[in-house]
Amino acid sequence: MRQAWRCMRSPCVGRFPCAVSVRTVVDSGYQSARADAGRRAKGRVSAILATTGSRERKEGSMRVVREFRLESLLFAAFFSTLPLYSPNLVMFNDLFPASGEVMPWFVNAMMLSAVVTGLFVAVASLRSGGAVFVGFPAVSAAAAFYVGGFVLFALALAVPGFGVGVVAFVAGLAVAVGVVPLCLAWGTYFSALDMRQALFSLAVLVGMGSLAELLLSAVSMQVGLVAFALLLVLGVLLPLWKALRGELSRTVRDAAEGEAFVSDPLASELVASVDGAVGLLSSARRMASVLAMPLVGLLMFGFLMGVRKFMLFDLIYVEALGGIVAAVVVLPLSLAEMRCPLLPLVYQVVLPLFALALVVLNSFPVGTGPQWLAASVSYVFYGVIGILALASLCAMAHAREFSAPLIYGLVVAAFALVSLAGIWCGSLPLFAYQQGGPVLLVLSTAYFALLVGVPLVAAWRREVALPVDDACAPVEGVGVLQERCERLSREGGLSPRESEILAYLGRGHGIAYVAKTLVISESTVRTHVKSIYRKLGVSSREELLQRVDEG
């Protein structure tokens, strides 16, 4: 042993096998001891969680139902009249003979103006936070433009010679100027919900809105106009009331003061130092890194809804029926007792399996039962995609990494752009062949391949390059573990977001899991983790787990 010790202290230690052997043994023993300590701490934490996990998940499901806000039912009225969702305009095509002349002016002006308005709001929100766009003056003016624009649109359709082109164009501009702030107001309202709450609420509300849309397309002109006008007014009441009370602008300001929207210091310097366009692109890239698949799905949904209107038995528009069935499919997901984060499970397991089933059905010859079933069920599939994407956006706003006006300004602009592209493509000869079925099949299959391929690539990367994360460890903890984390948070002076992340780290979860669960970027989680380590005086995950275990 003395000989070995002398070899370790010798300047030529690297030349002698005995020295290398002893150093290797010492280093490996130290690393092994640290790893064993971490595993023991993690094992004791897991033992605590094992007795409480099932009860927590049941309580979480009940909480989602119990905290559903009845006032949010008014969103169903707003959704059923939202003109950016092109199936909502089908009623006017069916009821008015003059729609062929009026509709292009109205739709083109509205969609293009919505793109410009959404981008303007997003750029302005980078600098000011966007509270002004959800204040009472802005929301009340938006409601007036929104309702007034639809009144002009109805007059252009119903009154012969009422300045068809000019009036329809002005109506489209007015509706666009009104609909963007109203979307921001509703989005800010729903930013109080976490992922499961948003998914449950939106499934209920989108299902009800799709049912209202289906009924509107099946009634007479007079009844349809009266019902649409009533829904139009109901859809703006809650944003007006919340804006009048100052709740919406206060939500945006509190989020800006409580948590920086750009948590990465490098990104903060970038946004502060560059012009609006570059800052907007930077924010869009960071948003895409968090919710790439939901955002792509939402845009695909908007494009396909704009391209094709498909009727079932020449009686029912499948878009509306698909929204109803999609809501029924999503509801159990929002209430299911799961040990894994919801979004990764849906986008890595549920939707890829759904997509593979549609690929198989689409492989049958045209006109056969399976192929017809695939064409109908695909609307359900994209309805599910749309609801999941909207809930993901609410969860992103809830996480406060980005401001709600920035999120919804960008998304409204992008959705209006792809919807307009879909409407334009629907008039091309390429899409006229078999009602665009072959082209849409190619696009849908490409998206299905993306859904299947992304999880496979992610799994391969984890296997060969990344440490395995505890993807299916318990999601929530109460009792002893929660008390320990809260006590450590108070002792270290952690912020609310850092305390939330500490609770996940204390249960043994990794950075990727925390980012997926809280719907924030991994770089933001790393920034918070460094701050947690510094405040608690630890330098590794093993030391942190030991602190949690010791209480």
Coordinates of C-alpha atoms in Angstrom, one line a residue:
M1 CA 0.0 0.0 0.0
R2 CA 2.9 2.4 0.8
Q3 CA 4.4 1.5 -2.6
A4 CA 1.2 2.4 -4.3
W5 CA 0.9 5.6 -2.4
R6 CA 4.4 6.6 -3.4
C7 CA 3.6 5.9 -7.0
M8 CA 0.5 8.1 -6.8
R9 CA 2.5 11.0 -5.5
S10 CA 5.3 10.5 -8.0
P11 CA 5.7 13.0 -10.9
C12 CA 5.8 10.1 -13.3
V13 CA 2.5 8.6 -12.1
G14 CA 1.1 8.4 -15.5
R15 CA 3.9 6.0 -16.7
F16 CA 3.4 3.2 -14.2
P17 CA 0.5 0.7 -14.3
C18 CA 0.4 0.4 -10.5
A19 CA -0.2 4.2 -10.2
V20 CA -2.9 4.2 -12.8
S21 CA -4.6 1.2 -11.2
V22 CA -4.7 2.8 -7.8
R23 CA -5.9 6.1 -9.1
T24 CA -8.6 4.4 -11.1
V25 CA -9.7 2.4 -8.1
V26 CA -9.9 5.5 -5.9
D27 CA -11.7 7.6 -8.5
S28 CA -14.2 4.9 -9.4
G29 CA -14.8 4.2 -5.7
Y30 CA -15.6 7.9 -5.1
Q31 CA -17.9 8.0 -8.0
S32 CA -19.6 4.8 -7.0
A33 CA -20.1 6.0 -3.5
R34 CA -21.7 9.2 -4.7
A35 CA -24.0 7.2 -7.1
D36 CA -24.9 4.8 -4.3
A37 CA -25.8 7.7 -2.0
G38 CA -28.0 9.2 -4.7
R39 CA -29.7 5.9 -5.4
R40 CA -30.4 5.3 -1.7
A41 CA -31.8 8.8 -1.3
K42 CA -33.9 8.4 -4.5
G43 CA -35.1 5.0 -3.3
R44 CA -36.3 6.4 0.0
V45 CA -38.0 9.2 -1.8
S46 CA -39.7 6.7 -4.2
A47 CA -40.8 4.6 -1.2
I48 CA -42.6 7.7 0.3
L49 CA -44.3 8.4 -3.1
A50 CA -45.4 4.8 -3.6
T51 CA -48.1 5.0 -0.9
T52 CA -49.5 8.4 -2.0
G53 CA -49.2 8.4 -5.9
S54 CA -52.5 6.7 -6.6
R55 CA -54.5 8.9 -4.2
E56 CA -52.9 12.0 -5.6
R57 CA -53.8 11.1 -9.2
K58 CA -57.4 10.5 -8.2
E59 CA -57.6 13.8 -6.4
G60 CA -56.1 15.5 -9.4
S61 CA -58.8 14.2 -11.7
M62 CA -61.5 15.3 -9.3
R63 CA -59.8 18.7 -9.0
V64 CA -60.0 19.1 -12.8
V65 CA -63.8 18.6 -12.8
R66 CA -64.4 20.5 -9.6
E67 CA -62.5 23.6 -10.8
F68 CA -64.3 23.9 -14.1
R69 CA -65.6 27.4 -14.5
L70 CA -69.3 27.6 -15.6
E71 CA -68.7 31.1 -16.9
S72 CA -66.2 29.7 -19.4
L73 CA -69.2 28.1 -21.2
L74 CA -69.5 31.4 -23.1
F75 CA -66.3 30.4 -25.0
A76 CA -68.4 27.9 -26.8
A77 CA -70.4 30.8 -28.3
F78 CA -67.2 32.5 -29.3
F79 CA -65.7 29.4 -30.9
S80 CA -68.9 28.7 -32.9
T81 CA -68.7 32.2 -34.5
L82 CA -64.9 32.5 -34.8
P83 CA -64.4 33.4 -38.5
L84 CA -60.7 32.4 -38.5
Y85 CA -62.0 28.8 -38.3
S86 CA -63.2 28.5 -41.8
P87 CA -66.0 25.9 -41.2
N88 CA -67.8 28.6 -39.2
L89 CA -68.4 30.5 -42.5
V90 CA -70.1 27.6 -44.2
M91 CA -73.5 28.7 -43.0
F92 CA -73.3 31.9 -44.9
N93 CA -72.3 30.1 -48.1
D94 CA -75.4 27.8 -47.8
L95 CA -77.9 30.5 -46.8
F96 CA -77.1 33.4 -49.1
P97 CA -77.1 33.3 -52.9
A98 CA -74.8 36.3 -53.1
S99 CA -72.1 34.6 -51.0
G100 CA -70.1 33.8 -54.1
E101 CA -69.5 37.5 -54.8
V102 CA -69.2 38.7 -51.2
M103 CA -67.2 35.9 -49.5
P104 CA -63.9 36.3 -51.3
W105 CA -63.7 40.0 -50.4
F106 CA -64.6 39.4 -46.8
V107 CA -62.4 36.4 -46.2
N108 CA -59.2 37.7 -47.9
A109 CA -59.4 41.0 -46.1
M110 CA -60.1 39.4 -42.8
M111 CA -57.4 36.8 -42.9
L112 CA -54.7 39.1 -44.2
S113 CA -55.6 41.8 -41.6
A114 CA -55.5 39.1 -38.9
V115 CA -52.0 38.1 -39.9
V116 CA -50.8 41.7 -39.8
T117 CA -52.6 42.5 -36.5
G118 CA -51.4 39.4 -34.8
L119 CA -47.8 40.1 -35.7
F120 CA -48.1 43.7 -34.6
V121 CA -49.5 42.5 -31.2
A122 CA -46.7 40.0 -30.8
V123 CA -43.9 42.5 -31.6
A124 CA -45.4 45.1 -29.3
S125 CA -45.7 42.5 -26.5
L126 CA -42.0 41.8 -26.6
R127 CA -41.3 45.2 -25.3
S128 CA -44.3 46.1 -23.2
G129 CA -45.7 42.7 -22.1
G130 CA -49.0 43.3 -23.9
A131 CA -51.2 44.3 -21.0
V132 CA -52.6 47.2 -23.0
F133 CA -54.1 44.8 -25.5
V134 CA -56.3 43.1 -22.9
G135 CA -57.3 46.3 -21.1
F136 CA -60.9 47.4 -21.1
P137 CA -60.5 50.1 -23.8
A138 CA -58.8 47.7 -26.2
V139 CA -61.3 44.8 -25.5
S140 CA -64.4 47.0 -25.7
A141 CA -63.2 48.5 -29.0
A142 CA -62.4 45.0 -30.3
A143 CA -65.9 43.8 -29.4
A144 CA -67.4 46.8 -31.2
F145 CA -65.4 46.2 -34.4
Y146 CA -66.1 42.4 -34.2
V147 CA -69.9 42.7 -33.9
G148 CA -70.0 45.7 -36.3
G149 CA -68.0 44.0 -38.9
F150 CA -70.3 41.0 -38.9
V151 CA -73.3 43.3 -39.2
L152 CA -71.7 44.9 -42.4
F153 CA -71.0 41.4 -43.7
A154 CA -74.6 40.3 -43.2
L155 CA -75.9 43.5 -45.0
A156 CA -73.5 42.9 -47.9
L157 CA -74.9 39.4 -48.2
A158 CA -78.6 40.1 -47.7
V159 CA -79.2 43.5 -49.3
P160 CA -78.7 43.5 -53.2
G161 CA -76.4 46.2 -54.5
F162 CA -75.2 47.2 -51.0
G163 CA -71.7 48.0 -52.2
V164 CA -70.8 44.3 -52.3
G165 CA -67.0 44.5 -52.8
V166 CA -66.2 47.6 -50.7
V167 CA -68.5 46.8 -47.8
A168 CA -67.4 43.2 -47.6
F169 CA -63.7 44.3 -47.6
V170 CA -64.4 46.9 -44.8
A171 CA -66.3 44.2 -42.9
G172 CA -63.4 41.9 -43.1
L173 CA -61.0 44.5 -41.9
A174 CA -63.3 45.4 -38.9
V175 CA -63.7 41.7 -37.9
A176 CA -60.0 41.1 -38.1
V177 CA -59.2 44.1 -35.9
G178 CA -61.7 42.9 -33.4
V179 CA -61.1 39.2 -33.4
V180 CA -57.3 39.3 -32.5
P181 CA -57.7 41.2 -29.2
L182 CA -60.7 39.0 -28.3
C183 CA -58.6 35.9 -28.9
L184 CA -55.9 37.4 -26.7
A185 CA -58.5 38.1 -24.0
W186 CA -59.8 34.6 -24.1
G187 CA -56.3 33.2 -24.1
T188 CA -55.3 35.3 -21.1
Y189 CA -58.4 34.1 -19.3
F190 CA -57.5 30.5 -19.9
S191 CA -53.9 31.1 -18.9
A192 CA -55.0 30.5 -15.3
L193 CA -55.4 26.8 -16.1
D194 CA -52.7 24.1 -16.1
M195 CA -52.5 21.5 -18.8
R196 CA -55.1 19.1 -17.5
Q197 CA -57.6 21.8 -16.6
A198 CA -57.2 23.4 -20.0
L199 CA -57.6 20.1 -21.8
F200 CA -60.8 19.3 -19.9
S201 CA -62.3 22.7 -20.3
L202 CA -61.4 23.1 -24.0
A203 CA -62.7 19.6 -24.8
V204 CA -66.1 20.5 -23.3
L205 CA -66.2 23.9 -24.9
V206 CA -65.0 23.0 -28.3
G207 CA -67.4 20.1 -28.3
M208 CA -70.3 22.4 -27.5
G209 CA -69.1 25.0 -30.0
S210 CA -69.0 22.3 -32.7
L211 CA -72.5 21.2 -31.8
A212 CA -73.7 24.8 -32.2
E213 CA -71.9 25.1 -35.5
L214 CA -73.6 21.9 -36.7
L215 CA -77.0 23.1 -35.7
L216 CA -76.5 26.5 -37.4
S217 CA -75.8 24.8 -40.7
A218 CA -79.1 22.8 -40.5
V219 CA -81.6 25.6 -39.9
S220 CA -83.4 28.2 -42.0
M221 CA -81.9 31.6 -42.9
Q222 CA -83.9 33.6 -40.4
V223 CA -83.3 31.2 -37.5
G224 CA -79.6 30.9 -38.4
L225 CA -79.0 34.6 -38.5
V226 CA -80.8 35.2 -35.1
A227 CA -78.9 32.4 -33.5
F228 CA -75.6 33.5 -34.9
A229 CA -76.2 37.1 -33.7
L230 CA -77.0 35.8 -30.2
L231 CA -73.9 33.7 -30.1
L232 CA -71.8 36.6 -31.4
V233 CA -72.9 38.8 -28.5
L234 CA -72.5 36.0 -25.9
G235 CA -69.0 35.3 -27.1
V236 CA -67.7 38.8 -26.2
L237 CA -69.5 39.2 -22.9
L238 CA -67.0 37.5 -20.6
P239 CA -63.9 39.2 -22.1
L240 CA -65.6 42.5 -21.7
W241 CA -66.6 41.8 -18.0
K242 CA -63.1 40.5 -17.1
A243 CA -61.4 43.5 -18.9
L244 CA -63.8 45.9 -17.1
R245 CA -62.7 44.5 -13.7
G246 CA -59.1 44.8 -14.8
E247 CA -58.5 41.0 -14.3
L248 CA -57.0 40.4 -17.7
S249 CA -54.4 43.2 -17.7
R250 CA -53.6 42.4 -14.1
T251 CA -52.9 38.8 -15.1
V252 CA -50.5 39.9 -17.8
R253 CA -48.7 42.4 -15.5
D254 CA -48.5 40.0 -12.6
A255 CA -47.0 37.4 -14.8
A256 CA -44.4 39.9 -16.1
E257 CA -43.4 41.0 -12.6
G258 CA -43.5 37.5 -11.1
E259 CA -41.5 35.6 -13.7
A260 CA -39.5 36.9 -16.6
F261 CA -40.9 35.7 -19.9
V262 CA -37.4 35.1 -21.2
S263 CA -35.6 33.2 -18.5
D264 CA -32.4 32.5 -20.4
P265 CA -30.0 35.4 -19.8
L266 CA -28.6 35.2 -23.3
A267 CA -32.1 35.3 -24.8
S268 CA -33.0 38.3 -22.5
E269 CA -30.0 40.2 -23.9
L270 CA -31.0 39.4 -27.4
V271 CA -34.6 40.6 -27.0
A272 CA -33.4 43.8 -25.3
S273 CA -30.8 44.6 -27.9
V274 CA -32.2 43.8 -31.3
D275 CA -35.1 45.1 -33.3
G276 CA -38.6 43.7 -33.1
A277 CA -38.4 41.4 -36.1
V278 CA -35.3 39.5 -34.9
G279 CA -36.7 39.4 -31.3
L280 CA -39.9 38.0 -32.6
L281 CA -38.1 35.3 -34.6
S282 CA -36.1 34.4 -31.5
S283 CA -39.2 34.1 -29.4
A284 CA -40.9 32.0 -32.1
R285 CA -38.0 29.6 -32.2
R286 CA -38.0 29.2 -28.5
M287 CA -41.8 28.6 -28.4
A288 CA -41.4 26.0 -31.2
S289 CA -38.7 24.2 -29.1
V290 CA -41.3 23.8 -26.3
L291 CA -44.4 22.9 -28.4
A292 CA -43.2 22.1 -31.9
M293 CA -45.5 19.1 -32.5
P294 CA -48.7 20.8 -31.1
L295 CA -48.0 23.9 -33.2
V296 CA -47.4 22.0 -36.4
G297 CA -50.5 20.0 -35.8
L298 CA -52.6 23.2 -35.2
L299 CA -51.3 24.7 -38.5
M300 CA -52.0 21.5 -40.4
F301 CA -55.5 21.5 -38.9
G302 CA -56.1 25.1 -40.1
F303 CA -54.8 24.4 -43.6
L304 CA -56.9 21.2 -44.1
M305 CA -60.1 22.9 -42.8
G306 CA -59.6 25.7 -45.3
V307 CA -59.0 23.4 -48.3
R308 CA -61.9 21.0 -48.1
K309 CA -65.5 20.9 -46.9
F310 CA -66.7 17.3 -46.7
M311 CA -70.4 16.3 -46.1
L312 CA -71.6 13.1 -44.6
F313 CA -74.6 11.7 -46.5
D314 CA -75.0 15.2 -48.0
L315 CA -76.5 16.3 -44.7
I316 CA -73.8 16.9 -42.1
Y317 CA -70.5 18.7 -42.4
V318 CA -67.8 16.4 -41.1
E319 CA -65.7 19.2 -39.7
A320 CA -68.3 20.0 -37.1
L321 CA -69.1 16.3 -36.4
G322 CA -65.4 15.6 -36.1
G323 CA -65.0 18.4 -33.5
I324 CA -67.8 16.8 -31.4
V325 CA -66.3 13.3 -31.6
A326 CA -62.8 14.7 -30.9
A327 CA -64.0 16.3 -27.7
V328 CA -65.5 13.0 -26.6
V329 CA -62.1 11.3 -27.3
V330 CA -60.1 14.0 -25.5
L331 CA -62.2 14.1 -22.3
P332 CA -61.0 10.7 -20.9
L333 CA -57.4 11.8 -21.6
S334 CA -57.8 14.9 -19.4
L335 CA -59.2 12.8 -16.5
A336 CA -57.0 9.7 -16.8
E337 CA -54.8 8.8 -13.9
M338 CA -51.3 8.9 -15.4
R339 CA -47.8 8.6 -13.9
C340 CA -46.2 10.2 -17.0
P341 CA -46.4 13.8 -18.4
L342 CA -49.5 14.1 -20.6
L343 CA -48.1 15.7 -23.7
P344 CA -45.2 13.2 -24.3
L345 CA -47.6 10.3 -23.8
V346 CA -50.1 11.7 -26.3
Y347 CA -47.5 12.7 -29.0
Q348 CA -45.2 9.7 -28.6
V349 CA -47.8 7.0 -28.1
V350 CA -51.5 7.8 -28.7
L351 CA -51.3 10.0 -31.8
P352 CA -48.6 7.9 -33.6
L353 CA -50.9 4.8 -33.1
F354 CA -53.9 6.8 -34.4
A355 CA -51.8 8.0 -37.4
L356 CA -50.7 4.4 -38.2
A357 CA -54.3 3.2 -38.2
L358 CA -55.3 6.0 -40.6
V359 CA -52.3 5.1 -42.9
V360 CA -53.6 1.5 -43.0
L361 CA -57.2 2.6 -43.8
N362 CA -56.0 5.0 -46.5
S363 CA -54.1 2.3 -48.3
F364 CA -57.4 0.7 -49.4
P365 CA -58.8 1.5 -52.9
V366 CA -60.7 4.7 -53.4
G367 CA -64.5 4.3 -52.8
T368 CA -64.2 1.3 -50.5
G369 CA -65.5 1.3 -46.9
P370 CA -62.1 1.5 -45.1
Q371 CA -61.0 4.4 -47.3
W372 CA -64.2 6.3 -46.7
L373 CA -63.9 5.6 -43.0
A374 CA -60.4 7.0 -43.0
A375 CA -61.5 10.2 -44.8
S376 CA -64.2 10.7 -42.1
V377 CA -62.1 9.7 -39.1
S378 CA -59.2 12.0 -40.2
Y379 CA -61.4 15.0 -39.2
V380 CA -61.7 13.5 -35.7
F381 CA -57.9 13.0 -35.7
Y382 CA -57.3 16.7 -36.6
G383 CA -60.0 17.8 -34.2
V384 CA -58.1 16.0 -31.4
I385 CA -54.9 17.7 -32.6
G386 CA -56.6 21.1 -32.5
I387 CA -57.9 20.7 -29.0
L388 CA -54.5 19.4 -27.7
A389 CA -52.7 22.3 -29.4
L390 CA -55.1 24.9 -27.8
A391 CA -54.6 23.3 -24.4
S392 CA -50.9 23.3 -24.8
L393 CA -50.9 27.0 -25.6
C394 CA -52.9 27.6 -22.4
A395 CA -50.3 25.6 -20.5
M396 CA -47.5 27.6 -22.1
A397 CA -49.2 30.8 -21.0
H398 CA -49.8 29.4 -17.6
A399 CA -46.0 28.6 -17.3
R400 CA -45.2 32.3 -17.8
E401 CA -42.1 31.8 -19.9
F402 CA -43.8 33.8 -22.6
S403 CA -46.5 36.4 -22.3
A404 CA -50.0 35.5 -23.3
P405 CA -50.3 38.3 -25.9
L406 CA -47.1 37.2 -27.5
I407 CA -48.2 33.5 -27.6
Y408 CA -51.6 34.2 -29.0
G409 CA -50.6 37.0 -31.3
L410 CA -48.1 34.7 -33.1
V411 CA -50.5 31.8 -33.2
V412 CA -53.5 33.8 -34.5
A413 CA -51.3 35.3 -37.2
A414 CA -49.9 31.9 -38.2
F415 CA -53.3 30.2 -38.1
A416 CA -54.9 32.9 -40.2
L417 CA -52.1 32.6 -42.7
V418 CA -52.4 28.8 -43.2
S419 CA -56.2 29.0 -43.2
L420 CA -56.0 31.6 -46.0
A421 CA -53.5 29.4 -47.8
G422 CA -55.8 26.4 -47.5
I423 CA -58.8 28.4 -48.9
W424 CA -56.6 29.6 -51.9
C425 CA -55.3 26.1 -52.5
G426 CA -58.8 24.8 -52.5
S427 CA -59.6 26.8 -55.7
L428 CA -56.6 25.4 -57.6
P429 CA -57.1 22.7 -60.3
L430 CA -54.7 20.4 -58.4
F431 CA -57.0 20.4 -55.4
A432 CA -60.2 20.2 -57.6
Y433 CA -59.5 16.7 -58.7
Q434 CA -61.6 14.3 -56.5
Q435 CA -62.2 17.3 -54.1
G436 CA -58.5 17.4 -53.4
G437 CA -58.5 13.9 -51.9
P438 CA -55.2 12.7 -53.4
V439 CA -53.2 15.8 -52.5
L440 CA -54.6 15.9 -49.0
L441 CA -53.8 12.3 -48.5
V442 CA -50.2 13.0 -49.4
L443 CA -50.1 15.9 -46.9
S444 CA -51.8 13.9 -44.2
T445 CA -49.5 10.9 -44.7
A446 CA -46.4 13.2 -44.5
Y447 CA -47.7 14.6 -41.2
F448 CA -48.5 11.0 -40.0
A449 CA -44.9 10.1 -40.8
L450 CA -43.7 13.1 -38.8
L451 CA -45.8 12.0 -35.8
V452 CA -44.3 8.5 -36.0
G453 CA -40.8 9.5 -36.8
V454 CA -40.2 12.1 -34.1
P455 CA -40.7 9.8 -31.1
L456 CA -38.5 7.2 -32.8
V457 CA -35.7 9.7 -33.3
A458 CA -36.1 11.0 -29.7
A459 CA -35.9 7.4 -28.4
W460 CA -32.8 6.7 -30.4
R461 CA -31.1 9.9 -29.1
R462 CA -31.9 9.0 -25.5
E463 CA -30.5 5.6 -26.1
V464 CA -27.2 6.6 -27.6
A465 CA -26.5 10.0 -26.3
L466 CA -28.6 11.1 -23.4
P467 CA -29.0 9.8 -19.9
V468 CA -32.2 7.9 -19.3
D469 CA -34.8 10.2 -17.7
D470 CA -37.4 8.9 -15.3
A471 CA -40.1 9.4 -17.8
C472 CA -42.7 7.4 -15.8
A473 CA -41.8 8.4 -12.3
P474 CA -44.7 9.7 -10.2
V475 CA -45.7 13.2 -11.2
E476 CA -46.9 14.7 -8.0
G477 CA -45.9 14.4 -4.3
V478 CA -47.7 15.3 -1.1
G479 CA -47.2 14.7 2.5
V480 CA -43.7 14.3 3.9
L481 CA -41.9 14.9 0.7
Q482 CA -43.8 18.0 -0.2
E483 CA -43.3 19.4 3.3
R484 CA -39.5 18.8 3.0
C485 CA -39.3 20.5 -0.4
E486 CA -41.4 23.5 0.9
R487 CA -39.1 23.7 4.0
L488 CA -36.0 23.7 1.8
S489 CA -37.6 26.4 -0.4
R490 CA -38.2 28.7 2.5
E491 CA -34.8 28.1 3.9
G492 CA -33.1 28.8 0.6
G493 CA -35.4 31.7 -0.4
L494 CA -36.5 30.1 -3.6
S495 CA -38.9 31.8 -6.0
P496 CA -42.3 30.2 -6.7
R497 CA -41.1 28.7 -10.0
E498 CA -37.9 27.4 -8.4
S499 CA -39.9 25.8 -5.6
E500 CA -42.1 24.1 -8.2
I501 CA -39.1 22.8 -10.0
L502 CA -37.4 21.7 -6.7
A503 CA -40.5 19.5 -6.0
Y504 CA -39.9 17.6 -9.3
L505 CA -36.2 17.4 -8.8
G506 CA -36.7 16.1 -5.3
R507 CA -38.8 13.2 -6.7
G508 CA -35.9 12.2 -8.9
H509 CA -37.1 13.7 -12.1
G510 CA -34.7 15.1 -14.7
I511 CA -34.6 18.3 -16.7
A512 CA -36.3 16.9 -19.7
Y513 CA -39.2 15.6 -17.6
V514 CA -39.7 18.9 -15.8
A515 CA -39.6 20.9 -19.1
K516 CA -42.3 18.6 -20.6
T517 CA -44.5 18.7 -17.5
L518 CA -44.4 22.5 -17.0
V519 CA -44.4 23.2 -20.8
I520 CA -41.3 25.4 -20.7
S521 CA -38.0 25.1 -22.5
E522 CA -35.1 22.9 -21.1
S523 CA -32.8 25.9 -21.1
T524 CA -35.2 27.7 -18.8
V525 CA -35.2 24.7 -16.5
R526 CA -31.4 24.5 -16.4
T527 CA -31.3 28.2 -15.5
H528 CA -33.6 27.6 -12.6
V529 CA -31.7 24.5 -11.5
K530 CA -28.4 26.4 -11.3
S531 CA -30.1 29.0 -9.2
I532 CA -31.6 26.3 -6.9
Y533 CA -28.2 24.7 -6.5
R534 CA -26.6 28.0 -5.6
K535 CA -29.3 29.0 -3.1
L536 CA -29.3 25.6 -1.4
G537 CA -25.5 25.2 -1.4
V538 CA -25.3 22.0 -3.3
S539 CA -23.3 21.1 -6.4
S540 CA -24.9 18.0 -7.7
R541 CA -28.2 16.1 -8.1
E542 CA -27.1 13.5 -5.6
E543 CA -26.5 16.2 -2.9
L544 CA -29.8 17.7 -3.6
L545 CA -31.6 14.4 -3.2
Q546 CA -29.8 13.9 0.1
R547 CA -30.9 17.3 1.3
V548 CA -34.5 16.4 0.4
D549 CA -34.2 13.0 2.1
E550 CA -32.8 14.6 5.3
G551 CA -35.5 17.3 5.3

